[in-house]
Amino acid sequence: MKLELRGITKRFGALVANDHIDLTVEPGQIHCLLGENGAGKSTLMNVLYGLYQADEGEILLDGREQHFAGPGDAMAAGIGMVHQHFMLIPVFTVAENVMLGHEQTRAGGRLDLDAARSRVREIADRFGFHVDPDALVEDLPVGVQQRVEIIKALSRDARVLVFDEPTAVLTPQETDELMAIMRQLKESGAAIVFITHKLREVREVADRITVVRRGAVVGEASPTASDAELASLMVGRAVELTVQKDDAVPAGRGLEVRNLEVTDARGTVLVDDVSFEVRGGEILVVAGVQGNGQTELAEALAGLAEHVRGSVRLDGDELVGRNVRQVLDAGVGFVPEDRNEDGLVGTFSVADNLVLNRTDGPPFVRSGALQLRARDAFAREKVEEFDIRTQGIDTPVGRLSGGNQQKVVLARELSRELRLLVAAQPTRGVDVGSIEFIHKRIVETRDAGVPVVVVSTELDEAVALGDRILVMYRGRVVGIVPATTPRDQLGLMMAGIAPGTEGEAA
């Protein structure tokens, strides 16, 4: 089935999320839609899937114009979507999830689960998925859950398949398996739209590449294009993609973590007996698939976790038991995973956000009064130093782009005398140009003799930025290895297989 999008325009108030976008995907083709977070890729696919209604433009399938009032209409027309965050019911079986929404019944109105099981087996056998129809989804590895999403789409005879950032929660091996599945689907005649911002994946699997920037198509590229060429199309200028750094020269005691345990309010162990050291002048990257305890580890280091046991010493001083204010005062800089939730107050100005954690005394507060001149002078200096693109220091920070919001957080944290920097997902939702800048500042912090802990689910970032890599799986440390460790070995570790124990889950 041939898909054509002609002049698709979608507005949200004054924001033009999609600006007269044209896209054609042929049967038996993988067409990559490449662009930064916020470029309008997912909005465009949500229009295609009937979740949004276009303000202008038309959708054609095999030359016939379509009008989708909702996802049900899109699915009935042969369009399937594999979402970044799986749309599965964890306590249902694979067969139950696959039949959900288009249930078949027997006489008497009973659900025909046998028919659903047969359909799952038929599709799984055709593509070699090895999925048990009676397995509970919550018991399946993430990579297999994604196959269930694909089976759901195929069970409804989808001939146009949309993969929306499908590798965000996968290990490198699972990503390779997904690429192989996409090629199989292509060979079966499916038209595939692959949405991503990862250049490596684009060049590996795409037949055609359309680049979107700020809601508009800015060009097409061949899969033979270099990463630098693709990045410049995405950003609009030349970008340095490699992290420039000399070898680390570790010195001093730095951070010492011993037998750290973090539990939630119900007593579930999220960080399980974790120990490691980071000396001054080195970067330790904590890697792993999202949801394996990295977030809770970072929060424990920053004093944000409530139920903590074990020891976190900074230059010999114990931090466990201190509140967040005391941890910050001890010289810990913290870049949170979710800047909007934990790092910024969107309605506050850029200037106010730059001094959020420094309002307990001079130079910004005297006798309980905010010193506006000191705040504004500091804000203007940091806006220039960190290249924060804003209309002014009084602009609400919520109006800035994701990359510039992250620069505000980074400027605030790096403008204090630090003894430790903890940066959780420092480049998430950030454009390529800002990633380049953020990496540079993190390396400069390391080179100033500060121990740095970076949490990242992006393996390319972990390898490029880290001096050593700590891999977590289900709350435990699988291993700590040099950043030169081969990607396939790191991928096995992310699946819980420790170095030298291939085939045995940790």
GROMACS .gro file of C-alpha atoms in nm, residues 264-487:
model
  224
  264ASP     CA    1   1.034   0.270   4.749
  265ALA     CA    2   0.757   0.337   5.001
  266ARG     CA    3   0.638  -0.026   4.972
  267GLY     CA    4   0.982  -0.167   5.044
  268THR     CA    5   1.062  -0.274   4.688
  269VAL     CA    6   1.438  -0.263   4.633
  270LEU     CA    7   1.522  -0.033   4.341
  271VAL     CA    8   1.897   0.003   4.396
  272ASP     CA    9   2.047  -0.318   4.530
  273ASP     CA   10   2.386  -0.321   4.708
  274VAL     CA   11   2.561  -0.085   4.467
  275SER     CA   12   2.926   0.008   4.524
  276PHE     CA   13   3.166   0.216   4.312
  277GLU     CA   14   3.418   0.500   4.323
  278VAL     CA   15   3.468   0.807   4.106
  279ARG     CA   16   3.786   1.003   4.159
  280GLY     CA   17   3.835   1.368   4.080
  281GLY     CA   18   3.902   1.428   3.712
  282GLU     CA   19   3.708   1.134   3.568
  283ILE     CA   20   3.362   1.068   3.426
  284LEU     CA   21   3.175   0.754   3.526
  285VAL     CA   22   2.872   0.690   3.306
  286VAL     CA   23   2.592   0.479   3.455
  287ALA     CA   24   2.441   0.294   3.160
  288GLY     CA   25   2.152   0.055   3.113
  289VAL     CA   26   1.804   0.028   2.972
  290GLN     CA   27   1.569   0.281   3.132
  291GLY     CA   28   1.407   0.155   3.451
  292ASN     CA   29   1.690  -0.049   3.600
  293GLY     CA   30   1.760   0.171   3.902
  294GLN     CA   31   1.969   0.445   3.741
  295THR     CA   32   1.718   0.720   3.821
  296GLU     CA   33   1.695   0.619   4.186
  297LEU     CA   34   2.074   0.596   4.212
  298ALA     CA   35   2.115   0.953   4.085
  299GLU     CA   36   1.845   1.076   4.324
  300ALA     CA   37   2.018   0.904   4.616
  301LEU     CA   38   2.347   1.078   4.532
  302ALA     CA   39   2.162   1.414   4.530
  303GLY     CA   40   1.981   1.351   4.860
  304LEU     CA   41   1.640   1.322   4.691
  305ALA     CA   42   1.569   0.956   4.771
  306GLU     CA   43   1.386   0.896   5.099
  307HIS     CA   44   1.460   0.532   5.181
  308VAL     CA   45   1.838   0.491   5.157
  309ARG     CA   46   2.084   0.257   5.327
  310GLY     CA   47   2.457   0.231   5.283
  311SER     CA   48   2.721   0.496   5.243
  312VAL     CA   49   2.784   0.786   5.002
  313ARG     CA   50   3.106   0.967   5.091
  314LEU     CA   51   3.238   1.275   4.914
  315ASP     CA   52   3.603   1.344   4.994
  316GLY     CA   53   3.545   1.137   5.307
  317ASP     CA   54   3.229   1.323   5.420
  318GLU     CA   55   2.914   1.112   5.458
  319LEU     CA   56   2.613   1.239   5.258
  320VAL     CA   57   2.355   0.974   5.347
  321GLY     CA   58   2.119   1.123   5.604
  322ARG     CA   59   2.159   1.479   5.480
  323ASN     CA   60   1.870   1.663   5.319
  324VAL     CA   61   1.885   1.809   4.968
  325ARG     CA   62   1.989   2.156   5.089
  326GLN     CA   63   2.276   2.006   5.287
  327VAL     CA   64   2.386   1.790   4.993
  328LEU     CA   65   2.392   2.093   4.762
  329ASP     CA   66   2.585   2.290   5.023
  330ALA     CA   67   2.838   2.007   5.034
  331GLY     CA   68   2.925   2.093   4.673
  332VAL     CA   69   2.706   1.854   4.474
  333GLY     CA   70   2.570   1.982   4.142
  334PHE     CA   71   2.264   1.796   4.015
  335VAL     CA   72   2.117   1.796   3.664
  336PRO     CA   73   1.787   1.604   3.702
  337GLU     CA   74   1.646   1.358   3.453
  338ASP     CA   75   1.324   1.557   3.405
  339ARG     CA   76   1.417   1.925   3.385
  340ASN     CA   77   1.054   2.040   3.368
  341GLU     CA   78   0.948   1.843   3.676
  342ASP     CA   79   1.259   1.871   3.894
  343GLY     CA   80   1.497   2.126   3.742
  344LEU     CA   81   1.300   2.437   3.650
  345VAL     CA   82   0.994   2.642   3.740
  346GLY     CA   83   0.843   2.709   3.400
  347THR     CA   84   0.656   3.026   3.498
  348PHE     CA   85   0.965   3.179   3.663
  349SER     CA   86   1.204   3.393   3.458
  350VAL     CA   87   1.536   3.274   3.323
  351ALA     CA   88   1.704   3.495   3.584
  352ASP     CA   89   1.508   3.345   3.875
  353ASN     CA   90   1.574   2.989   3.758
  354LEU     CA   91   1.947   3.058   3.743
  355VAL     CA   92   1.954   3.133   4.118
  356LEU     CA   93   1.690   2.885   4.239
  357ASN     CA   94   1.931   2.699   4.467
  358ARG     CA   95   2.122   3.009   4.583
  359THR     CA   96   1.857   3.212   4.764
  360ASP     CA   97   1.973   3.136   5.119
  361GLY     CA   98   2.221   3.421   5.146
  362PRO     CA   99   2.460   3.665   4.971
  363PRO     CA  100   2.515   3.771   4.703
  364PHE     CA  101   2.158   3.715   4.584
  365VAL     CA  102   1.969   3.752   4.913
  366ARG     CA  103   2.039   3.995   5.197
  367SER     CA  104   1.817   4.037   5.506
  368GLY     CA  105   1.555   3.822   5.336
  369ALA     CA  106   1.535   4.042   5.026
  370LEU     CA  107   1.626   3.930   4.675
  371GLN     CA  108   1.906   4.145   4.534
  372LEU     CA  109   1.777   4.214   4.184
  373ARG     CA  110   2.090   4.384   4.055
  374ALA     CA  111   2.311   4.094   4.160
  375ARG     CA  112   2.065   3.842   4.017
  376ASP     CA  113   2.032   4.022   3.684
  377ALA     CA  114   2.406   4.076   3.642
  378PHE     CA  115   2.468   3.709   3.714
  379ALA     CA  116   2.190   3.603   3.474
  380ARG     CA  117   2.322   3.817   3.187
  381GLU     CA  118   2.670   3.675   3.237
  382LYS     CA  119   2.546   3.314   3.231
  383VAL     CA  120   2.315   3.369   2.934
  384GLU     CA  121   2.618   3.482   2.737
  385GLU     CA  122   2.860   3.221   2.874
  386PHE     CA  123   2.625   2.927   2.813
  387ASP     CA  124   2.481   3.063   2.487
  388ILE     CA  125   2.123   3.052   2.619
  389ARG     CA  126   1.896   3.166   2.335
  390THR     CA  127   1.629   3.381   2.498
  391GLN     CA  128   1.455   3.710   2.430
  392GLY     CA  129   1.575   3.831   2.769
  393ILE     CA  130   1.654   3.727   3.124
  394ASP     CA  131   1.294   3.810   3.225
  395THR     CA  132   1.148   3.560   2.976
  396PRO     CA  133   0.964   3.271   3.147
  397VAL     CA  134   1.192   2.970   3.114
  398GLY     CA  135   0.898   2.758   2.997
  399ARG     CA  136   0.902   2.948   2.667
  400LEU     CA  137   1.255   2.837   2.582
  401SER     CA  138   1.338   2.537   2.362
  402GLY     CA  139   1.438   2.213   2.534
  403GLY     CA  140   1.805   2.267   2.461
  404ASN     CA  141   1.804   2.618   2.606
  405GLN     CA  142   1.611   2.505   2.913
  406GLN     CA  143   1.878   2.242   2.972
  407LYS     CA  144   2.148   2.508   2.936
  408VAL     CA  145   1.977   2.707   3.213
  409VAL     CA  146   1.993   2.404   3.443
  410LEU     CA  147   2.355   2.338   3.350
  411ALA     CA  148   2.455   2.704   3.394
  412ARG     CA  149   2.300   2.711   3.742
  413GLU     CA  150   2.469   2.390   3.856
  414LEU     CA  151   2.813   2.460   3.708
  415SER     CA  152   2.830   2.814   3.842
  416ARG     CA  153   2.896   2.697   4.199
  417GLU     CA  154   3.211   2.557   4.355
  418LEU     CA  155   3.154   2.186   4.291
  419ARG     CA  156   3.303   1.878   4.452
  420LEU     CA  157   3.077   1.643   4.251
  421LEU     CA  158   2.855   1.673   3.942
  422VAL     CA  159   2.566   1.428   3.894
  423ALA     CA  160   2.397   1.464   3.554
  424ALA     CA  161   2.099   1.238   3.479
  425GLN     CA  162   2.010   1.210   3.109
  426PRO     CA  163   2.179   1.549   3.043
  427THR     CA  164   2.099   1.552   2.671
  428ARG     CA  165   1.748   1.402   2.668
  429GLY     CA  166   1.516   1.599   2.442
  430VAL     CA  167   1.798   1.828   2.335
  431ASP     CA  168   1.900   1.920   1.980
  432VAL     CA  169   2.230   1.803   1.832
  433GLY     CA  170   2.387   2.149   1.860
  434SER     CA  171   2.305   2.174   2.230
  435ILE     CA  172   2.432   1.820   2.289
  436GLU     CA  173   2.768   1.929   2.151
  437PHE     CA  174   2.776   2.223   2.397
  438ILE     CA  175   2.659   2.020   2.698
  439HIS     CA  176   2.919   1.748   2.640
  440LYS     CA  177   3.190   2.011   2.617
  441ARG     CA  178   3.093   2.165   2.953
  442ILE     CA  179   3.076   1.827   3.125
  443VAL     CA  180   3.427   1.744   3.001
  444GLU     CA  181   3.552   2.085   3.118
  445THR     CA  182   3.410   2.008   3.464
  446ARG     CA  183   3.599   1.679   3.468
  447ASP     CA  184   3.917   1.851   3.356
  448ALA     CA  185   3.882   2.097   3.645
  449GLY     CA  186   3.933   1.799   3.878
  450VAL     CA  187   3.569   1.736   3.971
  451PRO     CA  188   3.436   1.378   3.982
  452VAL     CA  189   3.144   1.342   3.740
  453VAL     CA  190   2.863   1.084   3.736
  454VAL     CA  191   2.651   1.082   3.420
  455VAL     CA  192   2.338   0.865   3.386
  456SER     CA  193   2.258   0.791   3.022
  457THR     CA  194   2.048   0.537   2.836
  458GLU     CA  195   2.215   0.639   2.508
  459LEU     CA  196   2.497   0.392   2.452
  460ASP     CA  197   2.671   0.617   2.198
  461GLU     CA  198   2.678   0.894   2.458
  462ALA     CA  199   2.804   0.661   2.729
  463VAL     CA  200   3.093   0.541   2.513
  464ALA     CA  201   3.184   0.889   2.387
  465LEU     CA  202   3.160   1.075   2.718
  466GLY     CA  203   3.266   0.823   2.981
  467ASP     CA  204   3.610   0.729   3.105
  468ARG     CA  205   3.454   0.423   3.266
  469ILE     CA  206   3.105   0.274   3.229
  470LEU     CA  207   2.900   0.119   3.509
  471VAL     CA  208   2.616  -0.095   3.374
  472MET     CA  209   2.305  -0.154   3.585
  473TYR     CA  210   2.043  -0.424   3.547
  474ARG     CA  211   1.747  -0.467   3.782
  475GLY     CA  212   1.904  -0.237   4.037
  476ARG     CA  213   2.241  -0.412   4.056
  477VAL     CA  214   2.582  -0.345   3.910
  478VAL     CA  215   2.654  -0.591   3.629
  479GLY     CA  216   3.007  -0.457   3.586
  480ILE     CA  217   3.229  -0.151   3.561
  481VAL     CA  218   3.436  -0.146   3.242
  482PRO     CA  219   3.648   0.092   3.033
  483ALA     CA  220   3.467   0.309   2.779
  484THR     CA  221   3.664   0.126   2.510
  485THR     CA  222   3.466  -0.193   2.580
  486PRO     CA  223   3.303  -0.326   2.258
  487ARG     CA  224   2.939  -0.229   2.205
   0.00000   0.00000   0.00000
